[in-house]
């Protein structure tokens, strides 16, 4: 079967977006132990803030991106203090449902401010160059490069810094790490800062690759979840591996099945993965 | 619109949502299953009944090829049955999974079904609306007809009669031996397993029954609004029903009906605030934000919901 390099390239780009977003989600899950359905809407919010700064206020895209990331980073902490913190002692299912309520609020807030129709970032229109038969766009290259930089950065953070090591410890076994003196509340702050920033960046990349719509985050959430769970929930490298896997499979599947169903591929990968390797690709799920 | 007419319409919608909530309560309140696929069962019921009772249009723009002219009762029953079957199929892929995973798989399955409805235009008219769905007894019920009440009054009575029947059925089921096993499963999978019950079969049955009643709701909905499209069956419907069940009190069928009615009331009643109020344009979104906020507040201050039972709070936790 000939695998079209264009599809593989598209898959890597989409995979980057999914991998980065899945990383943020899995880090949050690892420390806080619940699935945050509002994460998709954090991504959307980041994308929209960046859009507002870029297309409505007129600042260059770079500034807009930084603004989007910072807003969601701080925003995630604020939302935690306002909402999730009060439910810290409750069951993960309650937190899941609370996150659903929050997702409703954020998504409709976006609709209320920016309207339900689609938007695009304010970018110069250029013909897409071609390299070895694969058509690519500047945005796609930017997405890939940014993703790789971010993934390396988070890897370094988790492996080399005290905070990172503490995060991994708390993610593996919260009680044990507290016994060893890790301040889990401070970790929660860090994980929201990092996770929120990643969500904002993921959303912006999604908006760059496709389009901005109020439900963009929620729609993307399914492949992202598939990646998180496939990679083993709580396992950062699994989330990344899962993200690229799903991205490539999803885009490559267009060669065999109608393209409207490509999201179904993520679902199938998820179901197959859960039934055959419930602990994730690397067997390191932390639940 | 006269107030009575408005209340009738809101009441009909509340009835349909109550049926959805009753089904969801069997999944969540009775069995502790995190089902996020409910909108799909609603859709399957609606589309099945619509397709079976509406011959395809024959204009130039018609895309649908499949259509029949069966009586509405056939459509409703088929919709209910097919939704139940789809429920069992979705459940087969997911009931052995833990709570959060079950949620994600059911959510994805529902989206997949919605995608199919959206894309297979030969069957469902795809992205366009499926129109001209017949309304039951529409010839006979009108001010001058054989049954001299307005159509909305008739439909209101019909829907709520069905809600009443289902309420009785489901509460009986809940207190039956079947229901007791479900409750045991909700608390902890291991105990009924140790007693020799086939937990998976019970979960599948629970899923199927709850899905079937959602399908019935879908059929009733389709025949009232007489035009449907895939946009009406987004996951946000599932989440609204969740909010309804939680706010009303998980585990209580009366709570499910109450919660559904509250949510519908909240959403529909703000529709009729005059448009020149500040933020008038955004009212639709503010309504939904309100639902989200109420959900969070209820979970915080009264997690057992309005009519729920504090013991059942622990239900469904996967730990």
Coordinates of C-alpha atoms in Angstrom, one line a residue:
Chain A
X1 CA 0.0 0.0 0.0
X2 CA 1.5 3.2 -1.1
X3 CA 1.4 5.8 1.8
X4 CA 1.2 9.2 0.3
X5 CA 3.9 11.4 1.8
X6 CA 1.6 14.3 1.8
X7 CA -0.8 12.5 4.1
X8 CA 2.1 11.5 6.3
X9 CA 3.2 15.1 6.5
X10 CA -0.3 16.2 7.3
X11 CA -0.5 13.5 9.9
X12 CA 2.7 14.7 11.5
X13 CA 1.4 18.2 11.7
X14 CA -2.0 17.2 13.1
X15 CA -0.1 14.7 15.3
X16 CA 2.0 17.6 16.7
X17 CA -1.1 19.5 17.7
X18 CA -2.6 16.4 19.3
X19 CA 0.6 15.4 21.0
X20 CA 1.2 18.8 22.6
X21 CA -2.4 19.1 23.7
X22 CA -2.5 15.5 25.0
X23 CA 0.7 16.2 27.0
X24 CA -0.9 19.1 28.8
X25 CA -4.0 17.1 29.5
X26 CA -2.1 14.1 30.8
X27 CA 0.1 16.2 33.1
X28 CA -3.1 17.7 34.6
X29 CA -4.6 14.3 35.1
X30 CA -1.4 13.0 36.6
X31 CA -1.3 15.6 39.4
X32 CA -5.0 16.3 39.8
X33 CA -6.5 12.9 39.0
X34 CA -9.5 13.9 37.0
X35 CA -10.3 14.3 33.4
X36 CA -10.9 17.9 32.6
X37 CA -13.5 18.2 29.9
X38 CA -13.0 22.0 29.9
X39 CA -9.5 21.5 28.6
X40 CA -10.8 21.7 25.1
X41 CA -12.4 25.0 25.8
X42 CA -9.1 26.2 27.4
X43 CA -7.6 25.5 24.1
X44 CA -10.4 27.4 22.3
X45 CA -10.1 30.3 24.7
X46 CA -6.4 30.6 24.0
X47 CA -7.0 30.6 20.3
X48 CA -9.6 33.2 20.5
X49 CA -7.7 35.5 22.8
X50 CA -4.8 35.3 20.3
X51 CA -7.2 36.0 17.5
X52 CA -8.6 39.0 19.3
X53 CA -5.1 40.4 19.8
X54 CA -4.2 39.6 16.2
X55 CA -7.2 40.4 14.1
X56 CA -9.2 42.7 16.2
X57 CA -6.5 44.8 17.9
X58 CA -4.1 44.4 15.0
X59 CA -0.9 43.3 16.7
X60 CA 1.5 41.0 15.0
X61 CA 0.8 37.3 15.3
X62 CA 3.8 36.6 17.5
X63 CA 2.5 39.0 20.2
X64 CA -0.9 37.5 19.9
X65 CA 0.4 34.0 20.4
X66 CA 2.3 35.0 23.6
X67 CA -0.9 36.8 24.8
X68 CA -3.0 33.7 24.2
X69 CA -0.6 31.4 26.0
X70 CA -0.1 33.7 29.0
X71 CA -3.9 34.3 29.3
X72 CA -4.6 30.6 29.4
X73 CA -1.7 29.9 31.7
X74 CA -3.0 32.4 34.3
X75 CA -6.6 31.7 33.4
X76 CA -6.2 28.0 34.2
X77 CA -4.9 28.9 37.7
X78 CA -7.7 31.4 38.2
X79 CA -10.3 28.9 37.2
X80 CA -8.8 26.4 39.5
X81 CA -9.0 28.8 42.4
X82 CA -12.5 29.7 41.6
X83 CA -13.9 26.3 40.8
X84 CA -11.8 23.1 41.0
X85 CA -10.1 24.0 44.3
X86 CA -13.5 23.8 46.1
X87 CA -13.9 20.2 44.9
X88 CA -10.5 19.0 45.7
X89 CA -11.7 16.4 48.2
X90 CA -14.5 15.1 45.9
X91 CA -14.5 12.1 43.7
X92 CA -13.0 12.2 40.2
X93 CA -16.4 11.7 38.7
X94 CA -17.7 14.8 40.5
X95 CA -14.8 16.8 39.2
X96 CA -15.5 15.5 35.7
X97 CA -19.0 16.7 35.9
X98 CA -17.9 20.1 37.3
X99 CA -15.5 20.4 34.4
X100 CA -18.5 19.8 32.1
X101 CA -20.3 22.7 33.7
X102 CA -17.2 24.8 33.3
X103 CA -16.8 23.8 29.7
X104 CA -20.4 24.9 29.0
X105 CA -19.6 28.3 30.6
X106 CA -16.4 28.9 28.7
X107 CA -17.7 27.7 25.4
X108 CA -20.8 29.9 25.6
X109 CA -18.7 32.8 26.9
X110 CA -16.7 32.5 23.7
X111 CA -19.8 32.4 21.6
X112 CA -21.3 35.4 23.5
X113 CA -18.2 37.6 22.9
X114 CA -17.0 36.5 19.5
X115 CA -20.1 35.0 17.9
X116 CA -20.7 31.5 16.5
X117 CA -19.2 31.8 13.1
X118 CA -15.7 30.8 12.1
X119 CA -12.6 33.1 12.0
X120 CA -9.1 32.9 10.7
X121 CA -5.9 34.4 11.9
X122 CA -4.7 37.5 10.2
X123 CA -1.9 36.0 8.1
X124 CA -0.4 36.9 4.8
X125 CA -1.8 34.7 2.0
X126 CA 1.1 32.9 0.3
X127 CA 1.2 30.1 -2.2
X128 CA 2.3 26.9 -0.4
X129 CA 5.7 25.8 -1.5
X130 CA 6.4 22.2 -2.3
X131 CA 9.3 20.0 -1.3
X132 CA 9.9 16.5 -2.6
X133 CA 6.3 16.4 -3.8
X134 CA 4.8 17.3 -0.5
X135 CA 3.0 20.6 -0.3
X136 CA 3.5 22.4 3.0
X137 CA 2.6 25.7 4.4
X138 CA 4.6 28.1 6.6
X139 CA 2.1 27.6 9.4
X140 CA 2.5 23.9 9.3
X141 CA 6.3 24.1 9.6
X142 CA 5.9 26.6 12.4
X143 CA 3.5 24.2 14.2
X144 CA 6.0 21.3 13.8
X145 CA 8.9 23.3 15.0
X146 CA 7.1 24.9 17.9
X147 CA 5.8 21.5 19.0
X148 CA 9.2 19.9 19.0
X149 CA 10.7 22.7 20.9
X150 CA 7.9 22.6 23.5
X151 CA 8.0 18.8 23.8
X152 CA 11.8 19.0 24.4
X153 CA 11.3 21.7 26.8
X154 CA 8.7 19.8 28.9
X155 CA 10.9 16.7 28.7
X156 CA 13.8 18.7 30.1
X157 CA 11.5 20.2 32.8
X158 CA 10.2 16.8 33.8
X159 CA 13.6 15.1 33.9
X160 CA 16.0 17.7 35.0
X161 CA 14.3 20.2 37.2
X162 CA 13.3 19.6 40.8
X163 CA 9.7 20.7 40.0
X164 CA 9.6 18.3 37.1
X165 CA 10.8 15.4 39.2
X166 CA 8.3 16.3 41.9
X167 CA 5.6 16.4 39.3
X168 CA 6.4 12.9 38.1
X169 CA 6.6 11.7 41.6
X170 CA 3.2 13.1 42.6
X171 CA 1.7 11.8 39.4
X172 CA 2.9 8.3 40.2
X173 CA 1.9 8.2 43.8
X174 CA 0.5 11.3 45.4
X175 CA 0.5 10.0 49.0
X176 CA 4.1 8.7 48.9
X177 CA 5.4 12.0 47.4
X178 CA 3.7 14.0 50.2
X179 CA 5.3 11.8 52.7
X180 CA 8.6 12.6 51.2
X181 CA 7.9 16.3 51.6
X182 CA 6.7 17.3 48.2
X183 CA 4.3 20.3 48.4
X184 CA 1.5 19.0 46.3
X185 CA -0.5 22.3 46.5
X186 CA 2.4 24.2 44.9
X187 CA 2.6 21.5 42.3
X188 CA -1.0 22.0 41.5
X189 CA -0.2 25.7 40.8
X190 CA 2.6 24.7 38.5
X191 CA 0.7 22.1 36.6
X192 CA -2.1 24.6 35.9
X193 CA 0.4 27.2 34.7
X194 CA 2.1 24.7 32.4
X195 CA -1.0 22.8 31.4
X196 CA -2.9 26.0 30.7
X197 CA -0.1 27.4 28.7
X198 CA 0.1 24.2 26.7
X199 CA -3.6 24.3 26.2
X200 CA -3.4 27.8 24.9
X201 CA -0.6 27.0 22.5
X202 CA -2.4 23.8 21.3
X203 CA -5.5 25.9 20.6
X204 CA -3.6 28.5 18.7
X205 CA -1.9 25.8 16.6
X206 CA -5.3 24.3 15.9
X207 CA -6.6 27.6 14.9
X208 CA -3.6 28.1 12.6
X209 CA -4.0 24.8 11.0
X210 CA -7.7 24.9 10.6
X211 CA -10.1 27.5 11.7
X212 CA -11.4 29.1 14.9
X213 CA -14.9 28.0 15.9
X214 CA -16.4 28.1 19.4
X215 CA -16.6 24.4 19.6
X216 CA -13.1 23.8 18.1
X217 CA -11.7 22.7 21.4
X218 CA -14.4 20.3 22.2
X219 CA -14.2 18.7 18.7
X220 CA -10.5 18.3 19.1
X221 CA -10.9 16.8 22.5
X222 CA -11.8 13.3 21.2
X223 CA -8.6 12.6 19.4
X224 CA -6.7 14.2 22.2
X225 CA -8.3 12.0 24.7
X226 CA -7.7 9.0 22.5
X227 CA -4.1 10.0 22.5
X228 CA -4.0 10.4 26.3
X229 CA -5.7 7.1 27.0
X230 CA -3.8 5.2 24.3
X231 CA -0.5 6.5 25.7
X232 CA -1.5 5.6 29.2
X233 CA -3.3 8.2 31.2
X234 CA -0.8 10.2 33.2
X235 CA 2.2 9.1 31.1
X236 CA 3.7 12.1 29.3
X237 CA 5.7 10.3 26.7
X238 CA 2.8 8.0 26.1
X239 CA 0.6 11.0 25.4
X240 CA 3.1 12.3 22.9
X241 CA 3.5 8.9 21.2
X242 CA -0.2 8.5 21.2
X243 CA -0.7 11.9 19.7
X244 CA 1.6 11.4 16.8
X245 CA 0.2 7.9 16.2
X246 CA -3.4 9.1 16.1
X247 CA -2.5 12.1 14.0
X248 CA -0.7 10.0 11.4
X249 CA -3.3 7.2 11.3
X250 CA -6.1 9.8 11.1
X251 CA -4.7 11.6 8.2
X252 CA -3.4 8.5 6.4
X253 CA -6.8 6.9 6.7
X254 CA -8.2 9.4 4.2
X255 CA -6.6 7.2 1.5
X256 CA -9.0 4.4 2.3
X257 CA -12.1 5.8 4.0
X258 CA -14.1 8.9 3.3
X259 CA -12.5 11.9 4.9
X260 CA -15.6 12.8 6.9
X261 CA -15.0 9.8 9.0
X262 CA -11.4 10.4 9.9
X263 CA -12.3 11.2 13.5
X264 CA -13.8 7.8 13.7
X265 CA -10.3 6.5 13.3
X266 CA -9.2 8.1 16.5
X267 CA -12.2 6.4 18.2
X268 CA -11.3 3.0 16.8
X269 CA -7.7 3.4 17.8
X270 CA -9.0 4.2 21.3
X271 CA -11.3 1.3 21.6
X272 CA -8.7 -1.2 20.2
X273 CA -6.1 0.3 22.5
X274 CA -8.3 0.1 25.6
X275 CA -9.3 -3.4 24.9
X276 CA -5.8 -4.7 24.2
X277 CA -3.5 -2.6 26.2
X278 CA -5.4 -0.9 29.0
X279 CA -2.3 0.5 30.6
X280 CA -1.3 2.4 27.5
X281 CA 1.3 1.9 24.8
X282 CA 4.1 1.9 27.3
X283 CA 2.2 0.2 30.1
X284 CA 2.7 3.2 32.4
X285 CA -0.7 4.5 33.0
X286 CA -1.0 5.9 36.5
X287 CA -4.4 4.6 37.4
Chain B
X1 CA -47.6 34.3 21.7
X2 CA -50.1 33.7 24.4
X3 CA -48.7 32.6 27.7
X4 CA -50.6 29.3 27.6
X5 CA -49.3 28.5 24.2
X6 CA -45.8 29.2 25.3
X7 CA -46.2 27.1 28.4
X8 CA -47.6 24.2 26.3
X9 CA -44.6 24.2 24.0
X10 CA -42.1 24.5 26.9
X11 CA -44.1 21.7 28.6
X12 CA -43.8 19.4 25.6
X13 CA -40.0 20.0 25.3
X14 CA -39.8 19.4 29.1
X15 CA -41.6 16.1 28.6
X16 CA -39.3 14.9 25.9
X17 CA -36.3 15.9 28.0
X18 CA -37.8 14.1 31.0
X19 CA -37.9 10.9 29.0
X20 CA -34.2 11.4 28.1
X21 CA -33.4 12.0 31.8
X22 CA -35.3 8.9 32.9
X23 CA -33.2 6.9 30.5
X24 CA -30.0 8.5 31.8
X25 CA -31.1 7.9 35.3
X26 CA -31.2 4.2 34.7
X27 CA -27.7 4.4 33.4
X28 CA -26.2 6.7 36.0
X29 CA -28.5 6.7 39.0
X30 CA -29.3 3.1 39.1
X31 CA -26.3 1.5 37.6
X32 CA -23.5 4.0 38.0
X33 CA -22.6 4.0 34.3
X34 CA -21.1 7.2 32.9
X35 CA -22.9 7.2 29.6
X36 CA -22.0 10.2 27.4
X37 CA -23.7 8.8 24.3
X38 CA -27.3 9.7 25.1
X39 CA -27.6 12.3 22.3
X40 CA -26.9 9.5 19.9
X41 CA -29.8 7.4 21.2
X42 CA -32.0 10.4 20.9
X43 CA -30.9 10.9 17.3
X44 CA -31.3 7.3 16.4
X45 CA -34.9 7.3 17.7
X46 CA -35.7 10.5 15.9
X47 CA -34.2 9.6 12.6
X48 CA -35.5 6.1 12.5
X49 CA -39.0 7.2 13.1
X50 CA -38.7 10.0 10.6
X51 CA -37.2 7.8 7.9
X52 CA -39.8 5.2 8.3
X53 CA -42.7 7.6 8.2
X54 CA -41.6 10.0 5.5
X55 CA -41.3 9.2 1.9
X56 CA -38.3 10.8 0.2
X57 CA -38.8 14.2 -1.4
X58 CA -38.6 14.1 -5.1
X59 CA -37.4 17.6 -6.0
X60 CA -34.1 18.3 -7.7
X61 CA -32.3 19.0 -4.5
X62 CA -33.5 15.9 -2.8
X63 CA -30.6 13.7 -1.7
X64 CA -32.4 11.2 0.4
X65 CA -33.2 7.9 -1.3
X66 CA -34.5 5.9 1.6
X67 CA -38.0 6.6 2.8
X68 CA -41.2 4.8 3.7
X69 CA -44.7 5.6 4.6
X70 CA -45.4 3.5 7.6
X71 CA -47.8 4.6 10.3
X72 CA -46.3 6.7 13.0
X73 CA -46.8 4.1 15.7
X74 CA -44.5 1.8 13.7
X75 CA -42.0 4.5 13.4
X76 CA -42.0 5.2 17.1
X77 CA -41.7 1.6 18.1
X78 CA -38.9 1.0 15.6
X79 CA -37.1 4.1 16.8
X80 CA -37.3 2.9 20.3
X81 CA -36.1 -0.6 19.5
X82 CA -33.3 0.5 17.3
X83 CA -32.1 3.0 19.8
X84 CA -32.0 0.3 22.4
X85 CA -30.1 -1.9 20.1
X86 CA -27.6 0.8 19.4
X87 CA -27.3 1.3 23.1
X88 CA -26.4 -2.4 23.6
X89 CA -23.9 -2.2 20.7
X90 CA -22.1 0.8 22.1
X91 CA -22.2 -0.8 25.5
X92 CA -20.5 -3.9 24.3
X93 CA -17.4 -1.9 23.4
X94 CA -17.3 -0.1 26.7
X95 CA -19.0 -1.6 29.7
X96 CA -16.0 -3.4 30.9
X97 CA -14.0 -0.2 31.1
X98 CA -13.7 2.0 34.2
X99 CA -15.8 5.1 34.6
X100 CA -13.7 7.8 32.9
X101 CA -12.8 5.6 30.0
X102 CA -16.4 4.5 29.6
X103 CA -17.3 8.2 29.4
X104 CA -14.8 8.9 26.6
X105 CA -15.6 5.9 24.6
X106 CA -19.3 6.5 24.7
X107 CA -18.8 10.2 23.9
X108 CA -16.7 9.3 20.9
X109 CA -19.2 6.6 19.7
X110 CA -22.0 9.2 19.9
X111 CA -20.0 11.6 17.8
X112 CA -19.3 8.9 15.3
X113 CA -23.0 8.2 15.0
X114 CA -23.8 11.9 14.6
X115 CA -21.1 12.0 11.8
X116 CA -22.8 9.1 10.1
X117 CA -26.1 10.9 10.2
X118 CA -24.5 14.0 9.0
X119 CA -22.8 12.4 6.0
X120 CA -25.0 9.6 4.8
X121 CA -27.3 11.8 2.9
X122 CA -28.9 9.0 1.0
X123 CA -30.4 7.8 4.3
X124 CA -30.8 10.8 6.4
X125 CA -30.7 13.9 4.2
X126 CA -27.3 14.5 5.6
X127 CA -26.6 18.1 6.6
X128 CA -29.9 19.4 5.4
X129 CA -33.0 19.1 7.4
X130 CA -35.3 16.1 7.1
X131 CA -38.6 17.7 6.6
X132 CA -42.3 16.9 6.6
X133 CA -42.3 14.4 9.3
X134 CA -46.0 13.6 9.9
X135 CA -47.6 14.6 13.2
X136 CA -49.7 12.0 14.8
X137 CA -53.5 12.5 14.4
X138 CA -52.9 15.9 12.9
X139 CA -56.0 15.7 10.8
X140 CA -58.2 14.9 13.7
X141 CA -57.0 17.3 16.3
X142 CA -57.7 20.9 15.8
X143 CA -60.3 23.4 16.7
X144 CA -62.7 22.3 14.1
X145 CA -61.8 18.6 13.9
X146 CA -62.9 15.4 15.6
X147 CA -61.0 16.1 18.8
X148 CA -61.6 19.8 19.4
X149 CA -58.4 20.9 21.2
X150 CA -55.4 22.7 19.9
X151 CA -52.6 20.4 18.6
X152 CA -50.2 21.5 21.3
X153 CA -52.6 20.5 24.0
X154 CA -53.0 17.1 22.5
X155 CA -49.3 16.6 22.2
X156 CA -48.6 17.9 25.6
X157 CA -51.1 15.3 27.1
X158 CA -49.6 12.6 24.9
X159 CA -46.0 13.3 25.9
X160 CA -46.7 13.6 29.6
X161 CA -48.9 10.5 29.6
X162 CA -45.9 8.6 28.1
X163 CA -43.6 10.2 30.7
X164 CA -46.0 9.0 33.4
X165 CA -46.1 5.5 32.1
X166 CA -42.3 5.4 31.8
X167 CA -41.9 6.8 35.3
X168 CA -44.1 4.1 36.8
X169 CA -42.3 1.4 34.7
X170 CA -38.9 2.5 35.6
X171 CA -39.5 3.0 39.3
X172 CA -41.0 -0.5 39.4
X173 CA -38.0 -1.8 37.6
X174 CA -35.7 0.0 40.1
X175 CA -37.4 -1.7 43.0
X176 CA -37.4 -5.1 41.3
X177 CA -34.7 -7.8 41.7
X178 CA -33.3 -6.5 38.4
X179 CA -33.0 -3.0 39.9
X180 CA -31.4 -4.3 43.0
X181 CA -28.7 -6.0 41.1
X182 CA -28.1 -2.7 39.2
X183 CA -27.8 -0.8 42.5
X184 CA -25.3 -3.4 43.7
X185 CA -23.3 -2.9 40.5
X186 CA -23.4 0.8 41.0
X187 CA -21.8 0.5 44.5
X188 CA -19.2 -2.0 43.6
X189 CA -18.7 -4.4 40.7
X190 CA -17.1 -7.1 42.8
X191 CA -20.0 -7.9 45.1
X192 CA -22.6 -9.0 42.5
X193 CA -19.8 -10.8 40.7
X194 CA -19.0 -12.7 43.8
X195 CA -22.7 -13.6 44.1
X196 CA -22.6 -15.1 40.7
X197 CA -24.4 -12.4 38.7
X198 CA -23.3 -11.8 35.2
X199 CA -22.5 -8.1 35.7
X200 CA -21.8 -7.5 32.0
X201 CA -25.2 -8.7 30.9
X202 CA -26.9 -6.5 33.5
X203 CA -24.9 -3.5 32.4
X204 CA -25.8 -4.2 28.8
X205 CA -29.5 -4.5 29.6
X206 CA -29.4 -1.3 31.6
X207 CA -27.7 0.5 28.8
X208 CA -30.2 -0.9 26.3
X209 CA -33.3 0.0 28.3
X210 CA -32.1 3.5 29.0
X211 CA -31.2 4.0 25.4
X212 CA -34.6 2.7 24.2
X213 CA -36.5 5.3 26.2
X214 CA -34.2 7.9 24.8
X215 CA -35.1 6.6 21.3
X216 CA -38.8 7.0 22.2
X217 CA -38.1 10.5 23.2
X218 CA -36.4 11.1 19.9
X219 CA -39.4 9.7 18.0
X220 CA -41.8 11.9 19.9
X221 CA -39.6 14.9 19.3
X222 CA -39.3 14.3 15.6
X223 CA -43.0 14.0 15.1
X224 CA -43.6 17.2 17.0
X225 CA -41.0 19.5 15.4
X226 CA -41.6 17.8 12.0
X227 CA -38.1 18.7 10.7
X228 CA -34.8 17.5 12.1
X229 CA -31.2 17.8 11.3
X230 CA -28.0 16.5 12.8
X231 CA -27.2 19.8 14.5
X232 CA -30.0 19.1 17.0
X233 CA -28.1 16.1 18.4
X234 CA -24.8 17.5 19.5
X235 CA -23.1 16.2 22.7
X236 CA -24.3 19.3 24.4
X237 CA -27.7 17.6 24.6
X238 CA -26.1 14.8 26.5
X239 CA -24.4 17.2 28.9
X240 CA -27.7 19.1 29.4
X241 CA -29.4 15.8 30.4
X242 CA -26.5 15.1 32.7
X243 CA -27.0 18.4 34.3
X244 CA -30.7 17.7 34.6
X245 CA -30.1 14.3 36.3
X246 CA -27.5 15.7 38.7
X247 CA -29.5 18.8 39.5
X248 CA -32.7 16.9 40.0
X249 CA -31.0 14.3 42.1
X250 CA -29.2 11.2 40.7
X251 CA -30.9 8.0 41.5
X252 CA -34.4 9.4 41.7
X253 CA -36.7 9.2 38.7
X254 CA -38.8 12.0 40.0
X255 CA -35.6 14.0 40.4
X256 CA -34.7 13.3 36.7
X257 CA -38.1 14.6 35.6
X258 CA -37.8 17.6 37.8
X259 CA -34.2 18.3 36.8
X260 CA -35.1 18.1 33.1
X261 CA -38.1 20.4 33.6
X262 CA -35.9 22.9 35.4
X263 CA -33.3 22.9 32.7
X264 CA -35.8 23.2 29.9
X265 CA -37.6 26.0 31.7
X266 CA -34.4 27.9 32.3
X267 CA -33.5 27.7 28.7
X268 CA -36.8 28.3 27.1
X269 CA -38.2 31.0 29.3
X270 CA -35.3 33.4 28.8
X271 CA -36.1 33.1 25.1
X272 CA -39.0 35.4 25.6
X273 CA -37.2 38.3 27.3
X274 CA -37.6 41.2 24.9
X275 CA -34.6 41.6 22.5
X276 CA -33.7 45.2 23.5
X277 CA -32.5 44.2 26.9
X278 CA -28.7 44.7 27.2
X279 CA -26.9 41.5 26.0
X280 CA -30.1 40.6 24.2
X281 CA -28.2 39.1 21.3
X282 CA -26.1 36.9 23.6
X283 CA -29.0 35.6 25.6
X284 CA -28.9 32.1 24.0
X285 CA -25.3 31.8 25.2
X286 CA -25.9 33.3 28.6
X287 CA -28.7 30.8 29.1
X288 CA -26.3 27.9 28.6
X289 CA -23.6 29.6 30.8
X290 CA -26.3 29.8 33.4
X291 CA -26.9 26.0 33.2
X292 CA -23.2 25.4 33.6
X293 CA -23.1 27.7 36.6
X294 CA -26.1 26.1 38.2
X295 CA -24.6 22.7 37.7
X296 CA -21.4 23.6 39.5
X297 CA -23.3 25.3 42.3
X298 CA -25.6 22.4 42.8
X299 CA -22.6 20.0 42.9
X300 CA -21.0 22.2 45.5
X301 CA -23.8 23.0 47.8
X302 CA -26.2 20.1 47.3
X303 CA -24.4 17.3 45.5
X304 CA -27.3 15.0 45.9
X305 CA -29.4 17.3 43.9
X306 CA -32.9 18.5 44.6
X307 CA -34.6 15.2 45.2
X308 CA -31.7 12.8 45.5
X309 CA -30.6 10.7 48.3
X310 CA -27.3 11.5 50.0
X311 CA -26.4 7.8 50.1
X312 CA -26.4 7.5 46.4
X313 CA -23.8 10.3 46.2
X314 CA -21.1 7.7 46.4
X315 CA -22.6 5.9 43.5
X316 CA -20.5 5.2 40.4
X317 CA -17.1 6.2 41.7
X318 CA -14.7 3.9 40.1
X319 CA -12.4 3.7 43.1

